[in-house]
Amino acid sequence: DSGVTQTPKHLITATGQRVTLRCSPRSGDLSVYWYQQSLDQGLQFLIQYYNGEERAKGNILERFSAQQFPDLHSELNLSSLELGDSALYFCASSVQAGPGEQYFGPGTRLTVT
Amino acid sequence: GNSVTQMEGPVTLSEEAFLTINCTYTATGYPSLFWYVQYPGEGLQLLLKATKADDKGSNKGFEATYRKETTSFHLEKGSVQVSDSAVYFCALGGGSNYKLTFGKGTLLTVNP
């Protein structure tokens, strides 16, 4: 158990819908990272927050957004969903803002039908 | 930009065989290097890390040495077990945006 929690574990929704994925980092970790894992793209970095502020952006679509709240939990919002958005979404946390080990949650499996 | 290339899988071994999974990287500066493992149905777990040249990371019988001259960080284990069956990811951390850059992953299956 990494100490990072993600909810929900599974999510099935229809195209065009909007969903919110939630992540609680390990106690004491200030950085939260979001990743998308799919068979064709592999593991892709989406976005990083550090202590409430956006720190880095990766291959995140404009239809996707995220935020980190004062209690340090984070939410990833996915809207106007398409079939191709079906993937595993992982949250990871680390204590620092800079490069270092990250601790991953169990993931949310999103299926868009 | 940063990139990681790891050997294509899948890799299938018998129990107690020797394992090598190759990983090479491209990066500016002095990145940290990691191996993560993903067991079926689970998230990624940090297996080992090295933060500077010639460092050796080790954990659970796995080892990898940070070789700057060959830009490599190959994962090795002397005697694999069935329970080592998983997907292994090589990753690089560094650069101005602090993200981890992952290789595509190598599926390892160990048969009894």
XYZ file of C-alpha atoms in Angstrom:
225
model
C 0.000 0.000 0.000
C 1.622 3.233 -1.213
C -0.558 5.500 0.921
C -2.015 7.196 -2.168
C -5.746 6.674 -2.574
C -7.835 7.101 -5.691
C -11.560 6.986 -6.205
C -13.470 5.563 -7.875
C -11.727 2.336 -8.817
C -13.821 1.853 -11.930
C -15.917 4.272 -13.945
C -18.112 3.522 -16.935
C -19.680 6.404 -18.773
C -20.912 7.449 -22.197
C -19.320 9.606 -24.849
C -19.852 13.313 -24.333
C -20.121 12.999 -20.561
C -17.959 14.550 -17.848
C -16.308 12.722 -14.943
C -14.178 13.640 -11.944
C -11.405 11.455 -10.603
C -10.150 12.019 -7.080
C -6.752 11.477 -5.515
C -5.472 11.816 -1.952
C -1.669 11.918 -1.694
C 0.455 10.295 0.977
C 0.508 12.147 4.235
C 3.103 14.913 3.996
C 3.465 14.828 0.220
C 2.954 18.196 -1.438
C 3.218 17.160 -5.091
C 0.517 15.357 -7.013
C 1.001 14.001 -10.536
C -1.591 12.616 -12.931
C -0.773 9.970 -15.560
C -2.781 8.220 -18.237
C -1.952 4.617 -19.128
C -3.276 3.073 -22.315
C -2.181 0.157 -24.452
C -1.211 2.265 -27.445
C 0.305 5.318 -25.700
C 1.875 3.667 -22.671
C 2.243 5.753 -19.530
C 1.833 9.466 -20.272
C 2.355 12.321 -17.844
C -0.600 14.694 -17.784
C -0.064 17.363 -15.139
C 1.624 18.132 -11.823
C 0.530 20.248 -8.876
C 2.730 21.314 -6.014
C 1.159 22.725 -2.852
C -1.917 23.892 -4.700
C -0.258 25.369 -7.761
C 0.139 23.931 -11.225
C 3.816 23.072 -11.699
C 4.114 21.238 -14.980
C 1.960 20.204 -17.881
C 2.429 17.220 -20.121
C 0.233 15.690 -22.779
C -3.014 16.886 -21.277
C -5.906 17.620 -23.597
C -7.809 20.901 -23.350
C -10.914 18.880 -22.424
C -9.101 17.769 -19.273
C -8.370 19.907 -16.252
C -7.132 19.375 -12.733
C -6.770 21.156 -9.454
C -5.232 20.634 -6.045
C -7.153 21.768 -3.013
C -5.887 23.287 0.269
C -6.022 19.872 1.955
C -3.722 18.693 -0.903
C -6.134 16.259 -2.470
C -6.469 16.585 -6.218
C -9.172 16.107 -8.793
C -8.849 15.404 -12.494
C -11.832 16.498 -14.562
C -12.413 14.905 -17.940
C -15.131 16.377 -20.144
C -16.677 15.765 -23.567
C -15.435 12.227 -23.234
C -14.478 10.230 -26.296
C -13.960 6.508 -26.773
C -10.223 7.124 -26.948
C -10.192 8.493 -23.410
C -10.758 4.990 -22.071
C -7.644 4.245 -20.031
C -6.212 3.776 -16.579
C -5.620 7.072 -14.811
C -3.002 7.087 -12.096
C -2.258 9.638 -9.471
C 1.165 9.772 -7.856
C 2.559 11.880 -5.054
C 5.947 12.928 -3.806
C 7.216 15.068 -1.001
C 9.189 17.432 -3.197
C 8.599 19.503 -6.286
C 11.719 18.332 -8.026
C 12.699 15.007 -9.576
C 12.494 12.122 -7.181
C 10.587 8.984 -6.452
C 6.853 9.108 -6.827
C 4.325 6.908 -5.085
C 1.453 5.712 -7.201
C -2.148 5.091 -6.333
C -4.034 1.998 -7.535
C -5.565 3.876 -10.455
C -9.033 4.561 -11.820
C -10.087 2.531 -14.817
C -12.250 4.682 -17.076
C -14.351 3.050 -19.767
C -16.150 5.305 -22.233
C -18.889 3.564 -24.202
C 13.831 16.300 -24.553
C 14.214 13.383 -22.204
C 13.469 9.884 -23.427
C 13.769 6.310 -22.208
C 14.128 3.218 -24.337
C 13.722 -0.197 -22.809
C 13.804 -3.615 -24.360
C 10.638 -4.830 -25.988
C 8.885 -7.672 -24.309
C 7.449 -9.945 -23.489
C 10.207 -11.771 -21.655
C 9.491 -15.326 -20.551
C 11.861 -17.110 -18.175
C 11.912 -20.212 -16.057
C 12.157 -19.924 -12.301
C 15.722 -19.331 -11.052
C 16.874 -17.980 -14.423
C 18.950 -14.802 -14.723
C 17.093 -11.653 -15.738
C 18.308 -8.620 -17.634
C 16.017 -5.891 -18.890
C 17.894 -3.251 -20.857
C 17.197 0.444 -20.438
C 18.933 3.374 -22.100
C 18.121 7.032 -21.800
C 18.600 10.425 -23.392
C 18.642 13.442 -21.134
C 20.278 16.759 -20.561
C 21.973 17.333 -17.275
C 22.104 14.731 -14.536
C 18.810 12.901 -14.187
C 17.764 10.436 -11.528
C 16.897 6.960 -12.779
C 14.240 4.587 -11.511
C 12.770 1.167 -12.038
C 9.093 0.736 -11.263
C 7.127 -2.525 -11.209
C 3.442 -2.990 -11.923
C 1.806 -6.214 -10.784
C -1.436 -7.256 -12.479
C -4.324 -5.009 -11.531
C -2.201 -2.699 -9.395
C -0.488 0.669 -9.590
C 3.202 1.192 -10.106
C 5.579 0.561 -7.223
C 9.057 1.971 -6.946
C 11.511 -0.919 -7.175
C 14.845 0.893 -7.006
C 16.537 4.146 -7.869
C 19.906 5.778 -8.501
C 20.550 9.478 -8.354
C 24.052 9.864 -9.752
C 26.565 8.188 -12.016
C 27.950 4.847 -10.792
C 25.271 4.556 -8.108
C 23.808 1.078 -7.770
C 20.182 0.767 -6.760
C 19.053 -2.509 -5.267
C 15.923 -4.009 -3.756
C 14.393 -7.501 -3.404
C 17.332 -9.074 -5.276
C 17.056 -6.651 -8.209
C 19.956 -4.368 -9.084
C 20.671 -1.605 -11.588
C 23.755 0.581 -12.012
C 23.627 4.138 -13.339
C 26.136 4.163 -16.218
C 26.634 7.670 -17.538
C 29.178 6.652 -20.159
C 26.712 4.299 -21.849
C 23.557 6.193 -20.711
C 22.146 2.947 -19.389
C 20.373 1.600 -16.309
C 19.858 -2.105 -16.962
C 17.803 -4.108 -14.478
C 19.202 -7.473 -13.336
C 18.248 -10.265 -10.995
C 20.240 -13.395 -10.458
C 17.392 -15.811 -9.844
C 13.821 -14.878 -10.719
C 10.734 -16.259 -9.016
C 7.190 -16.771 -10.263
C 6.143 -13.876 -8.037
C 8.383 -11.524 -10.082
C 5.975 -11.793 -13.006
C 4.938 -8.207 -13.711
C 5.517 -5.247 -16.015
C 8.755 -3.368 -15.387
C 9.161 0.302 -16.277
C 12.394 2.228 -16.522
C 11.970 5.929 -15.766
C 14.013 9.098 -15.758
C 13.426 12.132 -13.590
C 14.874 15.527 -14.204
C 14.748 18.615 -16.275
C 12.924 21.816 -15.711
C 9.463 20.298 -15.333
C 10.257 17.579 -12.813
C 8.122 14.920 -14.430
C 9.062 11.265 -14.764
C 9.589 10.026 -18.303
C 8.770 6.328 -18.615
C 9.811 3.649 -21.025
C 7.084 1.568 -22.634
C 7.363 -1.213 -20.088
C 8.552 -4.813 -20.340
C 6.241 -7.683 -19.457
C 8.058 -10.426 -17.575
C 6.493 -13.842 -17.138
C 8.270 -16.404 -14.950
C 7.166 -20.001 -15.287
C 7.592 -22.602 -12.531
